[in-house]
Short mmCIF file of C-alpha atoms and ligand atoms in Angstrom, two decimals:
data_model
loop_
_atom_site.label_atom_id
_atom_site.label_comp_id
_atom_site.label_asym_id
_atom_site.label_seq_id
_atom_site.Cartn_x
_atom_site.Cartn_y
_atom_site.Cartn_z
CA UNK A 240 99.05 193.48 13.14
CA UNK A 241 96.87 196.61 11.45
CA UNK A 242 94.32 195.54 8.77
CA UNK A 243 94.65 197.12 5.63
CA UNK A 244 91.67 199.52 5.18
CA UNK A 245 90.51 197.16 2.09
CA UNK A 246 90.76 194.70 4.78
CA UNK A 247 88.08 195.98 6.98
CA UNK A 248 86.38 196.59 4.47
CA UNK A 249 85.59 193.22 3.70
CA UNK A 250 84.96 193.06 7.79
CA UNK A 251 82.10 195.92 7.32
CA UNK A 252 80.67 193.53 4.96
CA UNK A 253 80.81 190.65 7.65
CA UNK A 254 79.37 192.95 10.58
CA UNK A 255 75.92 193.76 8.13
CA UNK A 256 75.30 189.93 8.12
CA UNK A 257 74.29 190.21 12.15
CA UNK A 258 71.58 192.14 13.86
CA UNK A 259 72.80 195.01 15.48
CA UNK A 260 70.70 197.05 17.78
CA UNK A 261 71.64 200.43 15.54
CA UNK A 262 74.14 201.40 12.99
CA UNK A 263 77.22 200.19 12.93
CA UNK A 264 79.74 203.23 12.81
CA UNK A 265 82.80 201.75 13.53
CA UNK A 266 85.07 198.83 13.25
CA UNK A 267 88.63 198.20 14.27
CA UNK A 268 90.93 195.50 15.32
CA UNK A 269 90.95 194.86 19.30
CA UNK A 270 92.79 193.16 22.20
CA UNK A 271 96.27 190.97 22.30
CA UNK A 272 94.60 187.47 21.19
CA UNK A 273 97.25 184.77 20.30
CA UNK A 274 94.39 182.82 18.21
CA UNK A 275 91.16 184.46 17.01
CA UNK A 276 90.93 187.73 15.03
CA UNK A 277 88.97 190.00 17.13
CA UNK A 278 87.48 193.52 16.05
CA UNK A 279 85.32 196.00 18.42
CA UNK A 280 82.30 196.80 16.39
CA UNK A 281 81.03 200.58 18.04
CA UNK A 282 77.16 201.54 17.02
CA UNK A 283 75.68 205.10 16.72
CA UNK A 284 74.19 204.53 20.13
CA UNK A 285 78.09 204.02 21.34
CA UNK A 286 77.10 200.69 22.26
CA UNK A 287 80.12 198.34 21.58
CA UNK A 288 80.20 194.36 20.02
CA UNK A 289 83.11 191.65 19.38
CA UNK A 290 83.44 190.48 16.13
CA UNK A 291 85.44 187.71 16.21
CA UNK A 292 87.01 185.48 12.98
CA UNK A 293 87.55 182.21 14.99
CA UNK A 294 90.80 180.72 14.43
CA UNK A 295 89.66 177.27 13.26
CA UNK A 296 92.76 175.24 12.67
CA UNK A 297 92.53 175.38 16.82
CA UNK A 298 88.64 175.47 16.83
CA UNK A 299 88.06 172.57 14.72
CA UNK A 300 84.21 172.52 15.38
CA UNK A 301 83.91 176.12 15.94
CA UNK A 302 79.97 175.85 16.45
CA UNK A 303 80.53 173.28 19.31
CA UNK A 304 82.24 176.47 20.89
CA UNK A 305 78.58 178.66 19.96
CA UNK A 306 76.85 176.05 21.92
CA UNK A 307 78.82 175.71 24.70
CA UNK A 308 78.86 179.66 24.64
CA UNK A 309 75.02 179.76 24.64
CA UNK A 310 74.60 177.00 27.45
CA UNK A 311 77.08 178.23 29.47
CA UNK A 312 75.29 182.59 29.20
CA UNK A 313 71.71 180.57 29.88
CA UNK A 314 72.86 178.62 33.01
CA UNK A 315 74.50 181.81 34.32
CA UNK A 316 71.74 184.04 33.58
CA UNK A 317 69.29 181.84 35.27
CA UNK A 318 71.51 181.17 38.22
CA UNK A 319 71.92 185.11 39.05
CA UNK A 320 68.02 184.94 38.86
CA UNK A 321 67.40 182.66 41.32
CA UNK A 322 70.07 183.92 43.17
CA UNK A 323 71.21 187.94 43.28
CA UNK A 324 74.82 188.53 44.47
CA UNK A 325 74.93 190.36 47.09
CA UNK A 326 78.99 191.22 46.78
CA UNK A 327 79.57 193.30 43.87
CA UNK A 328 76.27 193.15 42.61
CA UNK A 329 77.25 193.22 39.28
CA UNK A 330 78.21 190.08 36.98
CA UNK A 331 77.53 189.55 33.58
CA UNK A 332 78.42 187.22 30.91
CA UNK A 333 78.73 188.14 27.57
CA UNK A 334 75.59 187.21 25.00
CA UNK A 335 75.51 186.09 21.13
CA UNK A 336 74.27 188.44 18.65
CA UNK A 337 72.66 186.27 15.90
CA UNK A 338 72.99 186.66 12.25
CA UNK A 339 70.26 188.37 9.89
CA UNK A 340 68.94 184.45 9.77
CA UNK A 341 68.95 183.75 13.21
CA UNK A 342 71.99 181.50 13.17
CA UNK A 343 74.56 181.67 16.10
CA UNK A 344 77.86 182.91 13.52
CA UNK A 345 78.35 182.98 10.04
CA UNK A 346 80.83 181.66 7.54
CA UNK A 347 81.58 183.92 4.62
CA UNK A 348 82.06 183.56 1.08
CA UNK A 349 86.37 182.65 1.94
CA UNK A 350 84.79 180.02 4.43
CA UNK A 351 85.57 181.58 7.36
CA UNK A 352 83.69 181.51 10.65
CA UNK A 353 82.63 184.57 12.16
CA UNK A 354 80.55 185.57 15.74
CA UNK A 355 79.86 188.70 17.53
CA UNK A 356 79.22 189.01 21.06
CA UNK A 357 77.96 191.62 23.62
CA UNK A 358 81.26 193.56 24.87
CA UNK A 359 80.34 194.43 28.49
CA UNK A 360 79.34 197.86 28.77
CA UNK A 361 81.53 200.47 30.89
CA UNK A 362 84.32 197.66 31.74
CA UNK A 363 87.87 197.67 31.29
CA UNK A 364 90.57 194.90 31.86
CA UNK A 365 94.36 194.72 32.21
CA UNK A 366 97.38 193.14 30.86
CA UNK A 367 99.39 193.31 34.16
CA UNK A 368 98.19 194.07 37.99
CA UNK A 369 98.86 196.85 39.22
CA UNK A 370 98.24 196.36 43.52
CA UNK A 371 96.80 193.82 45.87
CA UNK A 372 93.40 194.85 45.62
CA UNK A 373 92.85 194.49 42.33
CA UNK A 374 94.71 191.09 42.43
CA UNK A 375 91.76 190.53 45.06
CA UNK A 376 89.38 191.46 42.42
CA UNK A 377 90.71 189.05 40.23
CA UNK A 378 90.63 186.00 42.45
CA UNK A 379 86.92 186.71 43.12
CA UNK A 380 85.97 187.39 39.39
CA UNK A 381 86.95 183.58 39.14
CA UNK A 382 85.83 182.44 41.70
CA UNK A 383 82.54 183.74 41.15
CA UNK A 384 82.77 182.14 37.77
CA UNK A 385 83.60 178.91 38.83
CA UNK A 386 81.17 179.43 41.46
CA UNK A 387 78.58 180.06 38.91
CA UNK A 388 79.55 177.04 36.65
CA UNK A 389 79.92 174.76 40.04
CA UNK A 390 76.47 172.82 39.03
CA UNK A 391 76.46 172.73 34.83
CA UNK A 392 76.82 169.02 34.73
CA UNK A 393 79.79 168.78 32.64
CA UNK A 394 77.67 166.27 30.31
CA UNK A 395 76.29 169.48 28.85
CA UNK A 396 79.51 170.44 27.47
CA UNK A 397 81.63 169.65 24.56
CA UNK A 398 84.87 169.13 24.73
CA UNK A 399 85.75 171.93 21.91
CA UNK A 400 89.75 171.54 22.45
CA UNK A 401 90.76 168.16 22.86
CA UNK A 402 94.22 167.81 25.00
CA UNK A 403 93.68 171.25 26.04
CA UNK A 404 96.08 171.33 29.62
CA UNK A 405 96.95 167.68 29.34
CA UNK A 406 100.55 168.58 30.21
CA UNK A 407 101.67 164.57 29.44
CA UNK A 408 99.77 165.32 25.63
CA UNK A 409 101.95 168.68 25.04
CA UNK A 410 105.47 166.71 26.21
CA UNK A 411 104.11 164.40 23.82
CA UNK A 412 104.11 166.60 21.00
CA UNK A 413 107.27 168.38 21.99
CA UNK A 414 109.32 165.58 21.82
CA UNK A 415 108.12 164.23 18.20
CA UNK A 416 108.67 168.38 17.16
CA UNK A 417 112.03 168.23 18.59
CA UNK A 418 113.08 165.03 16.90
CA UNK A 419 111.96 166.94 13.19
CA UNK A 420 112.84 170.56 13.84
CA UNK A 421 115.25 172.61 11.30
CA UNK A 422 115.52 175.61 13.79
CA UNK A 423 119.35 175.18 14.20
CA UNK A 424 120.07 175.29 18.08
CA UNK A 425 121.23 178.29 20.22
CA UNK A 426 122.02 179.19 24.01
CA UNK A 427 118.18 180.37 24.63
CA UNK A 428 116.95 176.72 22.68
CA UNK A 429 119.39 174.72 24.45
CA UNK A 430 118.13 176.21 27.77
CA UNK A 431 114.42 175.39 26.98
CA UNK A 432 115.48 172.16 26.57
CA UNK A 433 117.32 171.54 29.57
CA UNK A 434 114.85 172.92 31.45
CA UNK A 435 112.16 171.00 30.31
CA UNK A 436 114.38 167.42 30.38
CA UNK A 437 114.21 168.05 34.35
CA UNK A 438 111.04 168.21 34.57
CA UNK A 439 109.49 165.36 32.31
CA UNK A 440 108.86 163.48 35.44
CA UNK A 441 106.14 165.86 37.02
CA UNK A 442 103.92 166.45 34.03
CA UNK A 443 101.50 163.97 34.84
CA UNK A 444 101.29 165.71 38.60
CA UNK A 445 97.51 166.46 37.50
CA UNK A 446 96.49 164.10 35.17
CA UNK A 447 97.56 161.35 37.33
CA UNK A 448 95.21 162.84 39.94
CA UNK A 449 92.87 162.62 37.99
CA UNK A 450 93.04 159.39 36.78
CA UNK A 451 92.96 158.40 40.21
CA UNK A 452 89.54 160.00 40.99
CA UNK A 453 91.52 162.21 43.11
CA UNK A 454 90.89 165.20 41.60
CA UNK A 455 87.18 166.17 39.25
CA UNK A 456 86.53 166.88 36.09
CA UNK A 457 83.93 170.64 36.35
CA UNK A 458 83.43 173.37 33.97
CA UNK A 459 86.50 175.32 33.61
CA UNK A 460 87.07 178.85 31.74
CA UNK A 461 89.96 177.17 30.39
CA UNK A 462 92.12 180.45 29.84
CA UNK A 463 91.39 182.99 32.83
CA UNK A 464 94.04 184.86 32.16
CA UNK A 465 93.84 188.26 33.97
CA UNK A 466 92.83 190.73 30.64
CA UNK A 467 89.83 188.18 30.34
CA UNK A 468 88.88 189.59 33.54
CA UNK A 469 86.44 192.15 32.94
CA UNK A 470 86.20 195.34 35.72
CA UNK A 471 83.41 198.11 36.49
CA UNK A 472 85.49 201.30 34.83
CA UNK A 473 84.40 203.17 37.80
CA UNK A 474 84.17 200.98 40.87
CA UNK A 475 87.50 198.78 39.54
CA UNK A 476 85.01 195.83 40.78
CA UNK A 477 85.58 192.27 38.50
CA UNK A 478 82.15 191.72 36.64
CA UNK A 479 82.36 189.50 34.20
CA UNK A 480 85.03 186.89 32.48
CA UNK A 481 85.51 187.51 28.76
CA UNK A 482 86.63 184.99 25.98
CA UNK A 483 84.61 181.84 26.36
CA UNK A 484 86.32 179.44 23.36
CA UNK A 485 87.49 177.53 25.72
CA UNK A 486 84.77 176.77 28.23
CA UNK A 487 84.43 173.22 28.75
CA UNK A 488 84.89 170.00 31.28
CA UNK A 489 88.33 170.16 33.02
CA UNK A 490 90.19 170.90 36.22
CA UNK A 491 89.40 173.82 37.80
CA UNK A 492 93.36 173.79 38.91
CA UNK A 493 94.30 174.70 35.09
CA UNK A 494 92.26 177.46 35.96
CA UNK A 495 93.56 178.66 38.97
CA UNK A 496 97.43 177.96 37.43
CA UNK A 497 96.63 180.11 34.48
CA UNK A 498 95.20 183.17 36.49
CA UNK A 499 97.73 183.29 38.94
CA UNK A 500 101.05 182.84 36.37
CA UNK A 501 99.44 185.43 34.43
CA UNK A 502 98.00 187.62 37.46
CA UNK A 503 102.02 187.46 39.11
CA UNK A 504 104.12 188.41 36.32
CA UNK A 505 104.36 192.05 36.62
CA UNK A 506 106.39 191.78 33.67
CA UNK A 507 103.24 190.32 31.24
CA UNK A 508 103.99 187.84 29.31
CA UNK A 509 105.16 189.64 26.35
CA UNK A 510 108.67 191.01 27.73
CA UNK A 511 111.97 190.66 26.34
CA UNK A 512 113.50 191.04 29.69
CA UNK A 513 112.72 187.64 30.40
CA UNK A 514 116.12 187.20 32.86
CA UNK A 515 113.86 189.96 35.01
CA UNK A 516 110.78 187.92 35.14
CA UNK A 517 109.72 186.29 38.66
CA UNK A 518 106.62 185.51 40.31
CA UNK A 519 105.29 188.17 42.37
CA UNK A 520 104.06 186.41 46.21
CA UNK A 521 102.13 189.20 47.25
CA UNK A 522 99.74 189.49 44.51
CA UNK A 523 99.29 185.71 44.33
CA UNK A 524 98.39 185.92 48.04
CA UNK A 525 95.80 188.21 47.11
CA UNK A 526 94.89 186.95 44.15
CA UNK A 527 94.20 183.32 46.23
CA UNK A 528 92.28 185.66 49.17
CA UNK A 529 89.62 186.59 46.92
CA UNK A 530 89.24 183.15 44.87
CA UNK A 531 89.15 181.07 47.97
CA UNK A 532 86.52 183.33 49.75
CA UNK A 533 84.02 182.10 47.11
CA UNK A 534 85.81 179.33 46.36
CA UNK A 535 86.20 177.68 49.45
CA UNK A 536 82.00 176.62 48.84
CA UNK A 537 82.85 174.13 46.32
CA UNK A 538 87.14 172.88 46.64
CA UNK A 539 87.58 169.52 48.13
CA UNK A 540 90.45 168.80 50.53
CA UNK A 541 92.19 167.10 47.98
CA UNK A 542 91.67 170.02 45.99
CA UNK A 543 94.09 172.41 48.17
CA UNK A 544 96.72 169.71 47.48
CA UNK A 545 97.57 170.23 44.38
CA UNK A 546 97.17 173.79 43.89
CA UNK A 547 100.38 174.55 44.72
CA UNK A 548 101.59 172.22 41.68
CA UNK A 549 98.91 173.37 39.35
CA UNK A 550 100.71 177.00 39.85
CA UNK A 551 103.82 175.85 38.77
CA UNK A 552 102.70 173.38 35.96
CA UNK A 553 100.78 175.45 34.00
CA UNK A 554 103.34 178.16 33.59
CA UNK A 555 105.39 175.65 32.68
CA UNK A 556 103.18 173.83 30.28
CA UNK A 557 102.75 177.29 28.74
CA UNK A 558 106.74 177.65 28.39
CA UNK A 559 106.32 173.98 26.58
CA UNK A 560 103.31 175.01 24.50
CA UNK A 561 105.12 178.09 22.82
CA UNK A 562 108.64 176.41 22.97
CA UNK A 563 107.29 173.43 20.70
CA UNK A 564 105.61 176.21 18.49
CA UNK A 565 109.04 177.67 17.80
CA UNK A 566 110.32 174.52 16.92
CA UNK A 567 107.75 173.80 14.72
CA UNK A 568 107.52 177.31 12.44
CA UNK A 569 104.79 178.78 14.41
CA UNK A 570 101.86 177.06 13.27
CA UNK A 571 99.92 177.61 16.44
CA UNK A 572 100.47 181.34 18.33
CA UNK A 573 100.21 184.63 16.20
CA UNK A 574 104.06 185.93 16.27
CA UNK A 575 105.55 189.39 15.37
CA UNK A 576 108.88 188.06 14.22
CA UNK A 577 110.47 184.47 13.93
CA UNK A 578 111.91 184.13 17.89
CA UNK A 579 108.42 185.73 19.47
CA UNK A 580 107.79 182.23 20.68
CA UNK A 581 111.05 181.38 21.39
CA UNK A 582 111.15 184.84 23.99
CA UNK A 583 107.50 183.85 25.40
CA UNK A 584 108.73 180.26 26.29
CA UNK A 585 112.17 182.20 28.24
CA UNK A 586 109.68 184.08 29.71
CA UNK A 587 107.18 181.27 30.97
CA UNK A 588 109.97 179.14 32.29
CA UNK A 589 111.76 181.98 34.01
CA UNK A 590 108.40 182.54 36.03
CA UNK A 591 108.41 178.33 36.52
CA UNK A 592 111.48 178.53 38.16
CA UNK A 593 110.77 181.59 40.16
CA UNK A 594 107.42 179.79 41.90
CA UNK A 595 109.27 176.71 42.40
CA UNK A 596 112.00 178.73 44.53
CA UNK A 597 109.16 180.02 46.47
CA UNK A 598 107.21 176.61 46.82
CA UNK A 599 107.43 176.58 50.56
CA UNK A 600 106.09 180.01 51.36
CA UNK A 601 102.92 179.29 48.39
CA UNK A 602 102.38 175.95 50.23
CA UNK A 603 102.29 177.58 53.63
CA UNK A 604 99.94 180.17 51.73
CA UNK A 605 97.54 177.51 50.41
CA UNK A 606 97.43 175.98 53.72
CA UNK A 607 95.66 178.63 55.82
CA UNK A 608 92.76 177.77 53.84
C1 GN1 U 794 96.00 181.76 23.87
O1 GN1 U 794 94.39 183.71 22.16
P1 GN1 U 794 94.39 183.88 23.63
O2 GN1 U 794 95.36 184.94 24.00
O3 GN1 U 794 93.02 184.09 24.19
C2 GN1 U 794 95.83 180.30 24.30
C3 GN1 U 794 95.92 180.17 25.82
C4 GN1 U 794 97.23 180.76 26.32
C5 GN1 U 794 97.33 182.20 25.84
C6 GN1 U 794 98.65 182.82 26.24
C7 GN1 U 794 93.05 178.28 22.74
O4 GN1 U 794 94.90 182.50 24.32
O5 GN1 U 794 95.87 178.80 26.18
O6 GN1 U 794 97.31 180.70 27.71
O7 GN1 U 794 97.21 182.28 24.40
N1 GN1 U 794 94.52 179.82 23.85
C8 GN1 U 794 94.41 178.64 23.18
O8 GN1 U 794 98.61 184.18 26.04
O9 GN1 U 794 95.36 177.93 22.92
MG1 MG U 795 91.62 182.75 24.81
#
């Protein structure tokens, strides 16, 4: 979507009510973002910002997401104090620019809530991996993160999302928005459906665990997708994890799901060619190598059980996710044209079925660590 220049416009008026370093000299829309409206905001010092218009039908207490932001940036910061990194060297998390009053965002005259943070100087990320050693890369950036987070006591943290990942919740929803829909079936909706009728049973996989005590509630990213992995332009080194919205208590196996079905899809998640999509083993091998060498400090045995499933679920709760916003009108995910969702779903379930026809060599994977 472009803005309309009277459109940013009206965004240059936003940007003057925070306290930039220097003049702002530029200001134009940025990134893929289903949800928020993000713009990069460049100074005359070439310095860069996010100004972001949070999205806040999803973010219904948008400043419970500023204060998990600012808790989250503190606890890191201090943590890198009292403890350098000695691989890498380099990590940084990105930091809140106030407002002219010293507030943490600002709502404008149309009532809509607006941020900026710091955009990580000289860093890059990627829609799609490109070898094995940048899949490495991207296994340690979360790692580290979750590394990081390990000890912030999850009773520091609001829950900003409610039902975020609860598979059960979204199969849930589907079913009511199937039962009212006036999208008129086709082959690719009938499909959807089929596919996810034989696999109602396994939804609760995680949830159950939990419930059970078997598996922990910790701080998760919440949606470590691989372009919220931030790299060193010149030494292609991961050094920070972008897009914090969704920081909050969870399991870090939504986490690990989410990186790796959007780390293995060579495709991205945005093809048409949905028929080509499958889940690429080598680069999840790697992309595991690099989490579980900094990872390995904190995961539980009964963590490494259900890794394998987490994989699979939460490309498939993905599939349900932007299936049920097709049935519904697209209320939820930013679309291009009416089937968008209806294509991302083919495309999430596609790379479902292609981990579950390679669950035996993931578990044997898994298992070496
Ligand atoms: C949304 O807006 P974005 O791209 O950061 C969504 C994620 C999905 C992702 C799929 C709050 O994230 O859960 O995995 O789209 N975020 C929310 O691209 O629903
Ligand atoms: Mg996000």
């Amino acid at each position: 979507m472009i803005s309309s220049p009277s459109s940013l416009v009206k965004v240059k008026n936003i940007a003057e009510k925070f306290r930039f370093p220097s003049q702002v000299t530029q200001i134009r829309e940025y990134g893929q973002g289903n949800i928020n409206h993000t713009y990069l905001v460049t100074l005359d010092d070439e310095k860069a910002f996010i100004l972001q218009r949070i999205n806040t039908q999803v973010f219904q207490q948008p400043e419970l997401v500023m204060a998990n932001m600012g808790i989250l940036s503190e606890h890191i910061e201090q943590k890198l104090q009292e403890q350098p990194l000695t691989h890498n060297s380099r990590w940084e998390c990105p930091s809140i620019v106030l407002t002219q009053d010293g507030a943490d965002y600002h709502i404008c005259d149309a009532g809509n809530f607006w941020r900026v943070i710091s955009f990580i100087s000289n860093s890059q990320c990627f829609e799609t991996i490109t070898n094995a050693e940048q899949a490495s890369e991207v296994g340690y950036g979360l790692g580290r993160f979750h590394s990081l987070v390990s000890d912030l006591p999850i009773s520091k943290l609001a829950d900003t999302l409610e039902g975020f990942h609860i598979t059960p919740n979204y199969l849930q929803d589907y079913q009511r928005v199937l039962a009212e829909t006036t999208i008129t079936s086709s082959l690719e909706s009938n499909y959807c459906q089929e596919f996810i009728k034989d696999r109602a049973d396994w939804v609760d996989i995680l949830e159950n665990a939990k419930g059970q005590g078997i598996l922990q509630l910790r701080t998760i990213h919440g949606d470590p997708k691989i372009n919220n992995i931030m790299f060193d332009c010149d030494r292609q080194k991961a050094i920070a994890m972008i897009d914090l919205d969704t920081v909050k208590p969870g399991l870090v196996h939504y986490d690990i799901g989410d990186c790796l079905r959007s780390g293995c899809n060579l495709l991205g998640e945005e093809t048409k060619q949905w028929q080509e999509v499958s889940f690429d083993i080598e680069l999840a091998k790697a992309i595991l190598e690099g989490y579980f060498e900094i990872a390995q400090g904190f995961l539980t045995t009964n963590d490494y059980q259900y890794i394998y499933d987490a994989i699979a679920l939460i490309a498939f709760e993905l599939g349900l996710r932007f299936f049920t916003d097709y049935l519904a009108g697209n209320v939820y995910f930013k679309v291009n044209y009416p089937e968008h969702n209806l294509m991302r779903a083919l495309v999430q379930f596609q790379l479902t079925a292609s981990i579950e026809s390679q669950e035996k060599l993931l578990r044997q994977i898994i298992a070496c660590y």
